[in-house]
Amino acid sequence: LTCAPHTSLHAIGLVTDQDVGLGDTVADLRAAYPGVTVTPGEQGLIETTFSVDGSLGGLLTGDTDGDTVTVLSAGPYCG
């Protein structure tokens, strides 16, 4: 993740190397990372997640192109 100027529309200025940040759409995510895996959640139980090459991931409001990124995480999974 890199820090971007607060003049961008990203919620707090943090974006990925492909300029994807909080509030961007699933369509934006898919365009930036064609190999992204989106895993649908189950309403009330598990949130929709995404993963890129096992090193970038996060949470989404849903799995349609209009849904948005709500959480970004980076680095190896240690759980």
N, CA, C and O atoms as a printed pandas DataFrame, in Angstrom:
     atom_number atom_name residue_name chain_id  residue_number  x_coord  y_coord  z_coord
0              1         N          LEU        A               1    0.838   -1.179    0.000
1              2        CA          LEU        A               1    0.000    0.000    0.000
2              3         C          LEU        A               1    0.877    1.233    0.000
3              4         O          LEU        A               1    1.963    1.233    0.580
4              5         N          THR        A               2    0.411    2.269   -0.642
5              6        CA          THR        A               2    1.137    3.528   -0.649
6              7         C          THR        A               2    0.225    4.630   -0.166
7              8         O          THR        A               2   -0.998    4.493   -0.213
8              9         N          CYS        A               3    0.790    5.696    0.288
9             10        CA          CYS        A               3    0.006    6.817    0.770
10            11         C          CYS        A               3   -0.199    7.812   -0.365
11            12         O          CYS        A               3    0.758    8.232   -1.016
12            13         N          ALA        A               4   -1.432    8.178   -0.590
13            14        CA          ALA        A               4   -1.759    9.115   -1.665
14            15         C          ALA        A               4   -2.225   10.434   -1.054
15            16         O          ALA        A               4   -2.660   10.458    0.098
16            17         N          PRO        A               5   -2.142   11.518   -1.800
17            18        CA          PRO        A               5   -2.619   12.805   -1.278
18            19         C          PRO        A               5   -4.100   12.739   -0.931
19            20         O          PRO        A               5   -4.865   12.016   -1.570
20            21         N          HIS        A               6   -4.495   13.489    0.074
21            22        CA          HIS        A               6   -5.896   13.510    0.497
22            23         C          HIS        A               6   -6.793   14.217   -0.507
23            24         O          HIS        A               6   -7.995   14.327   -0.266
24            25         N          THR        A               7   -6.265   14.693   -1.606
25            26        CA          THR        A               7   -7.092   15.300   -2.633
26            27         C          THR        A               7   -7.820   14.244   -3.457
27            28         O          THR        A               7   -8.729   14.566   -4.221
28            29         N          SER        A               8   -7.419   12.977   -3.300
29            30        CA          SER        A               8   -8.106   11.908   -4.020
30            31         C          SER        A               8   -9.440   11.620   -3.345
31            32         O          SER        A               8   -9.703   12.095   -2.240
32            33         N          LEU        A               9  -10.273   10.844   -4.013
33            34        CA          LEU        A               9  -11.570   10.481   -3.461
34            35         C          LEU        A               9  -11.494    9.294   -2.513
35            36         O          LEU        A               9  -12.517    8.895   -1.956
36            37         N          HIS        A              10  -10.322    8.720   -2.315
37            38        CA          HIS        A              10  -10.175    7.589   -1.416
38            39         C          HIS        A              10  -10.377    8.054    0.020
39            40         O          HIS        A              10   -9.912    9.119    0.426
40            41         N          ALA        A              11  -11.074    7.231    0.760
41            42        CA          ALA        A              11  -11.538    7.604    2.098
42            43         C          ALA        A              11  -10.453    8.199    2.995
43            44         O          ALA        A              11  -10.671    9.259    3.581
44            45         N          ILE        A              12   -9.301    7.558    3.121
45            46        CA          ILE        A              12   -8.265    8.093    4.002
46            47         C          ILE        A              12   -6.924    8.244    3.312
47            48         O          ILE        A              12   -5.913    8.485    3.971
48            49         N          GLY        A              13   -6.898    8.108    2.014
49            50        CA          GLY        A              13   -5.670    8.346    1.277
50            51         C          GLY        A              13   -4.781    7.148    1.061
51            52         O          GLY        A              13   -3.722    7.283    0.448
52            53         N          LEU        A              14   -5.168    5.974    1.542
53            54        CA          LEU        A              14   -4.358    4.783    1.311
54            55         C          LEU        A              14   -4.877    4.058    0.081
55            56         O          LEU        A              14   -6.074    3.798   -0.038
56            57         N          VAL        A              15   -3.982    3.737   -0.819
57            58        CA          VAL        A              15   -4.349    3.019   -2.037
58            59         C          VAL        A              15   -3.328    1.925   -2.319
59            60         O          VAL        A              15   -2.217    1.943   -1.790
60            61         N          THR        A              16   -3.720    0.977   -3.159
61            62        CA          THR        A              16   -2.813   -0.090   -3.565
62            63         C          THR        A              16   -1.885    0.416   -4.659
63            64         O          THR        A              16   -1.992    1.563   -5.096
64            65         N          ASP        A              17   -0.981   -0.441   -5.096
65            66        CA          ASP        A              17   -0.068   -0.079   -6.174
66            67         C          ASP        A              17   -0.810    0.188   -7.489
67            68         O          ASP        A              17   -0.251    0.804   -8.396
68            69         N          GLN        A              18   -2.054   -0.265   -7.599
69            70        CA          GLN        A              18   -2.861   -0.027   -8.797
70            71         C          GLN        A              18   -3.942    1.028   -8.545
71            72         O          GLN        A              18   -4.907    1.121   -9.304
72            73         N          ASP        A              19   -3.782    1.825   -7.477
73            74        CA          ASP        A              19   -4.658    2.950   -7.143
74            75         C          ASP        A              19   -6.075    2.535   -6.755
75            76         O          ASP        A              19   -7.028    3.258   -7.041
76            77         N          VAL        A              20   -6.222    1.393   -6.114
77            78        CA          VAL        A              20   -7.510    0.971   -5.579
78            79         C          VAL        A              20   -7.526    1.307   -4.102
79            80         O          VAL        A              20   -6.584    0.990   -3.375
80            81         N          GLY        A              21   -8.602    1.952   -3.655
81            82        CA          GLY        A              21   -8.706    2.342   -2.256
82            83         C          GLY        A              21  -10.093    2.093   -1.711
83            84         O          GLY        A              21  -10.978    1.612   -2.419
84            85         N          LEU        A              22  -10.272    2.423   -0.448
85            86        CA          LEU        A              22  -11.568    2.270    0.198
86            87         C          LEU        A              22  -12.614    3.071   -0.559
87            88         O          LEU        A              22  -12.375    4.215   -0.944
88            89         N          GLY        A              23  -13.766    2.466   -0.766
89            90        CA          GLY        A              23  -14.846    3.123   -1.481
90            91         C          GLY        A              23  -14.850    2.875   -2.978
91            92         O          GLY        A              23  -15.842    3.165   -3.647
92            93         N          ASP        A              24  -13.754    2.342   -3.521
93            94        CA          ASP        A              24  -13.740    2.001   -4.946
94            95         C          ASP        A              24  -14.654    0.803   -5.180
95            96         O          ASP        A              24  -14.908    0.018   -4.267
96            97         N          THR        A              25  -15.139    0.671   -6.397
97            98        CA          THR        A              25  -16.087   -0.388   -6.704
98            99         C          THR        A              25  -15.390   -1.711   -7.009
99           100         O          THR        A              25  -14.188   -1.758   -7.272
100          101         N          VAL        A              26  -16.176   -2.774   -6.965
101          102        CA          VAL        A              26  -15.675   -4.090   -7.350
102          103         C          VAL        A              26  -15.254   -4.053   -8.820
103          104         O          VAL        A              26  -14.288   -4.713   -9.201
104          105         N          ALA        A              27  -15.963   -3.294   -9.640
105          106        CA          ALA        A              27  -15.570   -3.142  -11.049
106          107         C          ALA        A              27  -14.185   -2.515  -11.148
107          108         O          ALA        A              27  -13.373   -2.951  -11.964
108          109         N          ASP        A              28  -13.897   -1.494  -10.329
109          110        CA          ASP        A              28  -12.561   -0.881  -10.305
110          111         C          ASP        A              28  -11.511   -1.908   -9.891
111          112         O          ASP        A              28  -10.434   -1.992  -10.481
112          113         N          LEU        A              29  -11.847   -2.683   -8.870
113          114        CA          LEU        A              29  -10.940   -3.713   -8.364
114          115         C          LEU        A              29  -10.634   -4.744   -9.448
115          116         O          LEU        A              29   -9.479   -5.121   -9.650
116          117         N          ARG        A              30  -11.671   -5.192  -10.137
117          118        CA          ARG        A              30  -11.487   -6.196  -11.202
118          119         C          ARG        A              30  -10.686   -5.635  -12.380
119          120         O          ARG        A              30   -9.901   -6.354  -12.997
120          121         N          ALA        A              31  -10.885   -4.360  -12.688
121          122        CA          ALA        A              31  -10.132   -3.733  -13.785
122          123         C          ALA        A              31   -8.654   -3.604  -13.419
123          124         O          ALA        A              31   -7.782   -3.802  -14.265
124          125         N          ALA        A              32   -8.375   -3.271  -12.157
125          126        CA          ALA        A              32   -6.988   -3.090  -11.713
126          127         C          ALA        A              32   -6.272   -4.422  -11.527
127          128         O          ALA        A              32   -5.069   -4.525  -11.767
128          129         N          TYR        A              33   -7.005   -5.428  -11.104
129          130        CA          TYR        A              33   -6.437   -6.746  -10.813
130          131         C          TYR        A              33   -7.276   -7.822  -11.500
131          132         O          TYR        A              33   -8.154   -8.412  -10.870
132          133         N          PRO        A              34   -7.019   -8.085  -12.782
133          134        CA          PRO        A              34   -7.825   -9.058  -13.529
134          135         C          PRO        A              34   -7.872  -10.458  -12.894
135          136         O          PRO        A              34   -8.826  -11.202  -13.125
136          137         N          GLY        A              35   -6.878  -10.818  -12.115
137          138        CA          GLY        A              35   -6.849  -12.139  -11.483
138          139         C          GLY        A              35   -7.453  -12.186  -10.091
139          140         O          GLY        A              35   -7.302  -13.184   -9.387
140          141         N          VAL        A              36   -8.135  -11.120   -9.681
141          142        CA          VAL        A              36   -8.709  -11.056   -8.336
142          143         C          VAL        A              36   -9.731  -12.176   -8.133
143          144         O          VAL        A              36  -10.485  -12.521   -9.043
144          145         N          THR        A              37   -9.738  -12.731   -6.929
145          146        CA          THR        A              37  -10.742  -13.715   -6.546
146          147         C          THR        A              37  -11.704  -13.046   -5.581
147          148         O          THR        A              37  -11.292  -12.572   -4.522
148          149         N          VAL        A              38  -12.979  -13.000   -5.935
149          150        CA          VAL        A              38  -14.016  -12.450   -5.065
150          151         C          VAL        A              38  -14.828  -13.625   -4.525
151          152         O          VAL        A              38  -15.364  -14.427   -5.289
152          153         N          THR        A              39  -14.908  -13.714   -3.210
153          154        CA          THR        A              39  -15.634  -14.802   -2.560
154          155         C          THR        A              39  -16.872  -14.227   -1.880
155          156         O          THR        A              39  -16.765  -13.485   -0.904
156          157         N          PRO        A              40  -18.053  -14.576   -2.404
157          158        CA          PRO        A              40  -19.289  -14.040   -1.814
158          159         C          PRO        A              40  -19.431  -14.448   -0.352
159          160         O          PRO        A              40  -19.069  -15.557    0.040
160          161         N          GLY        A              41  -19.960  -13.538    0.433
161          162        CA          GLY        A              41  -20.222  -13.832    1.830
162          163         C          GLY        A              41  -21.612  -14.411    1.991
163          164         O          GLY        A              41  -22.273  -14.770    1.017
164          165         N          GLU        A              42  -22.037  -14.493    3.224
165          166        CA          GLU        A              42  -23.378  -14.960    3.537
166          167         C          GLU        A              42  -23.987  -13.929    4.478
167          168         O          GLU        A              42  -23.509  -13.727    5.594
168          169         N          GLN        A              43  -25.053  -13.278    4.010
169          170        CA          GLN        A              43  -25.636  -12.159    4.732
170          171         C          GLN        A              43  -25.862  -12.499    6.203
171          172         O          GLN        A              43  -26.474  -13.512    6.543
172          173         N          GLY        A              44  -25.350  -11.624    7.059
173          174        CA          GLY        A              44  -25.480  -11.801    8.487
174          175         C          GLY        A              44  -24.454  -12.726    9.114
175          176         O          GLY        A              44  -24.379  -12.817   10.340
176          177         N          LEU        A              45  -23.657  -13.417    8.298
177          178        CA          LEU        A              45  -22.665  -14.342    8.842
178          179         C          LEU        A              45  -21.242  -13.993    8.462
179          180         O          LEU        A              45  -20.392  -13.798    9.330
180          181         N          ILE        A              46  -20.979  -13.912    7.162
181          182        CA          ILE        A              46  -19.616  -13.699    6.664
182          183         C          ILE        A              46  -19.650  -12.633    5.584
183          184         O          ILE        A              46  -20.511  -12.659    4.705
184          185         N          GLU        A              47  -18.714  -11.697    5.651
185          186        CA          GLU        A              47  -18.644  -10.648    4.641
186          187         C          GLU        A              47  -18.003  -11.166    3.356
187          188         O          GLU        A              47  -17.252  -12.141    3.374
188          189         N          THR        A              48  -18.307  -10.506    2.250
189          190        CA          THR        A              48  -17.685  -10.817    0.972
190          191         C          THR        A              48  -16.228  -10.382    1.031
191          192         O          THR        A              48  -15.917   -9.290    1.508
192          193         N          THR        A              49  -15.335  -11.239    0.546
193          194        CA          THR        A              49  -13.907  -10.952    0.593
194          195         C          THR        A              49  -13.305  -10.984   -0.805
195          196         O          THR        A              49  -13.915  -11.473   -1.756
196          197         N          PHE        A              50  -12.085  -10.446   -0.906
197          198        CA          PHE        A              50  -11.334  -10.566   -2.151
198          199         C          PHE        A              50   -9.882  -10.869   -1.831
199          200         O          PHE        A              50   -9.388  -10.573   -0.743
200          201         N          SER        A              51   -9.205  -11.473   -2.814
201          202        CA          SER        A              51   -7.798  -11.802   -2.662
202          203         C          SER        A              51   -7.099  -11.662   -4.005
203          204         O          SER        A              51   -7.640  -12.030   -5.048
204          205         N          VAL        A              52   -5.891  -11.126   -3.957
205          206        CA          VAL        A              52   -5.050  -10.995   -5.156
206          207         C          VAL        A              52   -3.715  -11.651   -4.839
207          208         O          VAL        A              52   -2.956  -11.152   -4.009
208          209         N          ASP        A              53   -3.430  -12.754   -5.489
209          210        CA          ASP        A              53   -2.144  -13.454   -5.351
210          211         C          ASP        A              53   -1.759  -13.759   -3.907
211          212         O          ASP        A              53   -0.572  -13.916   -3.621
212          213         N          GLY        A              54   -2.700  -13.845   -3.006
213          214        CA          GLY        A              54   -2.409  -14.192   -1.626
214          215         C          GLY        A              54   -1.695  -13.126   -0.822
215          216         O          GLY        A              54   -1.370  -13.355    0.343
216          217         N          SER        A              55   -1.440  -11.962   -1.415
217          218        CA          SER        A              55   -0.716  -10.922   -0.681
218          219         C          SER        A              55   -1.532   -9.648   -0.480
219          220         O          SER        A              55   -1.153   -8.794    0.321
220          221         N          LEU        A              56   -2.634   -9.513   -1.189
221          222        CA          LEU        A              56   -3.517   -8.359   -1.059
222          223         C          LEU        A              56   -4.927   -8.882   -0.923
223          224         O          LEU        A              56   -5.329   -9.787   -1.654
224          225         N          GLY        A              57   -5.676   -8.326   -0.004
225          226        CA          GLY        A              57   -7.047   -8.782    0.181
226          227         C          GLY        A              57   -7.859   -7.739    0.910
227          228         O          GLY        A              57   -7.395   -6.630    1.176
228          229         N          GLY        A              58   -9.083   -8.119    1.227
229          230        CA          GLY        A              58   -9.931   -7.206    1.959
230          231         C          GLY        A              58  -11.373   -7.630    1.940
231          232         O          GLY        A              58  -11.721   -8.740    1.540
232          233         N          LEU        A              59  -12.212   -6.700    2.391
233          234        CA          LEU        A              59  -13.647   -6.934    2.489
234          235         C          LEU        A              59  -14.386   -6.035    1.511
235          236         O          LEU        A              59  -13.935   -4.938    1.181
236          237         N          LEU        A              60  -15.532   -6.529    1.056
237          238        CA          LEU        A              60  -16.372   -5.806    0.107
238          239         C          LEU        A              60  -17.801   -5.756    0.645
239          240         O          LEU        A              60  -18.184   -6.572    1.483
240          241         N          THR        A              61  -18.580   -4.799    0.160
241          242        CA          THR        A              61  -19.993   -4.739    0.555
242          243         C          THR        A              61  -20.812   -5.816   -0.135
243          244         O          THR        A              61  -21.936   -6.090    0.285
244          245         N          GLY        A              62  -20.283   -6.426   -1.171
245          246        CA          GLY        A              62  -20.955   -7.490   -1.915
246          247         C          GLY        A              62  -20.090   -7.895   -3.086
247          248         O          GLY        A              62  -18.944   -7.461   -3.197
248          249         N          ASP        A              63  -20.642   -8.738   -3.975
249          250        CA          ASP        A              63  -19.822   -9.249   -5.073
250          251         C          ASP        A              63  -20.231   -8.741   -6.452
251          252         O          ASP        A              63  -19.741   -9.250   -7.460
252          253         N          THR        A              64  -21.109   -7.758   -6.518
253          254        CA          THR        A              64  -21.483   -7.192   -7.816
254          255         C          THR        A              64  -20.572   -6.016   -8.157
255          256         O          THR        A              64  -19.924   -5.452   -7.275
256          257         N          ASP        A              65  -20.523   -5.652   -9.428
257          258        CA          ASP        A              65  -19.626   -4.582   -9.875
258          259         C          ASP        A              65  -19.849   -3.260   -9.149
259          260         O          ASP        A              65  -18.907   -2.480   -9.008
260          261         N          GLY        A              66  -21.054   -2.987   -8.688
261          262        CA          GLY        A              66  -21.351   -1.728   -8.006
262          263         C          GLY        A              66  -21.041   -1.722   -6.524
263          264         O          GLY        A              66  -21.062   -0.662   -5.900
264          265         N          ASP        A              67  -20.750   -2.889   -5.938
265          266        CA          ASP        A              67  -20.387   -2.944   -4.522
266          267         C          ASP        A              67  -19.012   -2.323   -4.327
267          268         O          ASP        A              67  -18.293   -2.091   -5.299
268          269         N          THR        A              68  -18.641   -2.053   -3.081
269          270        CA          THR        A              68  -17.419   -1.293   -2.822
270          271         C          THR        A              68  -16.466   -1.982   -1.846
271          272         O          THR        A              68  -16.843   -2.873   -1.084
272          273         N          VAL        A              69  -15.219   -1.528   -1.906
273          274        CA          VAL        A              69  -14.159   -1.991   -1.010
274          275         C          VAL        A              69  -14.338   -1.288    0.338
275          276         O          VAL        A              69  -14.444   -0.063    0.392
276          277         N          THR        A              70  -14.371   -2.068    1.428
277          278        CA          THR        A              70  -14.519   -1.484    2.764
278          279         C          THR        A              70  -13.286   -1.672    3.640
279          280         O          THR        A              70  -13.066   -0.908    4.580
280          281         N          VAL        A              71  -12.479   -2.695    3.329
281          282        CA          VAL        A              71  -11.261   -2.979    4.096
282          283         C          VAL        A              71  -10.183   -3.444    3.136
283          284         O          VAL        A              71  -10.451   -4.241    2.236
284          285         N          LEU        A              72   -8.970   -2.954    3.321
285          286        CA          LEU        A              72   -7.804   -3.419    2.562
286          287         C          LEU        A              72   -6.801   -4.015    3.531
287          288         O          LEU        A              72   -6.587   -3.477    4.617
288          289         N          SER        A              73   -6.186   -5.121    3.146
289          290        CA          SER        A              73   -5.104   -5.683    3.940
290          291         C          SER        A              73   -4.030   -6.183    2.986
291          292         O          SER        A              73   -4.317   -6.563    1.851
292          293         N          ALA        A              74   -2.791   -6.177    3.463
293          294        CA          ALA        A              74   -1.687   -6.598    2.599
294          295         C          ALA        A              74   -0.673   -7.375    3.416
295          296         O          ALA        A              74   -0.543   -7.188    4.626
296          297         N          GLY        A              75    0.037   -8.244    2.731
297          298        CA          GLY        A              75    1.052   -9.054    3.382
298          299         C          GLY        A              75    0.597  -10.489    3.499
299          300         O          GLY        A              75   -0.559  -10.808    3.218
300          301         N          PRO        A              76    1.494  -11.346    3.910
301          302        CA          PRO        A              76    1.140  -12.769    4.013
302          303         C          PRO        A              76    0.119  -13.003    5.109
303          304         O          PRO        A              76    0.140  -12.350    6.152
304          305         N          TYR        A              77   -0.774  -13.947    4.853
305          306        CA          TYR        A              77   -1.783  -14.334    5.844
306          307         C          TYR        A              77   -1.127  -15.204    6.906
307          308         O          TYR        A              77   -0.411  -16.152    6.584
308          309         N          CYS        A              78   -1.368  -14.884    8.160
309          310        CA          CYS        A              78   -0.687  -15.628    9.225
310          311         C          CYS        A              78   -1.672  -16.318   10.161
311          312         O          CYS        A              78   -1.329  -16.611   11.306
312          313         N          GLY        A              79   -2.871  -16.578    9.698
313          314        CA          GLY        A              79   -3.886  -17.174   10.574
314          315         C          GLY        A              79   -4.042  -18.588   10.330
315          316         O          GLY        A              79   -4.856  -19.241   10.983
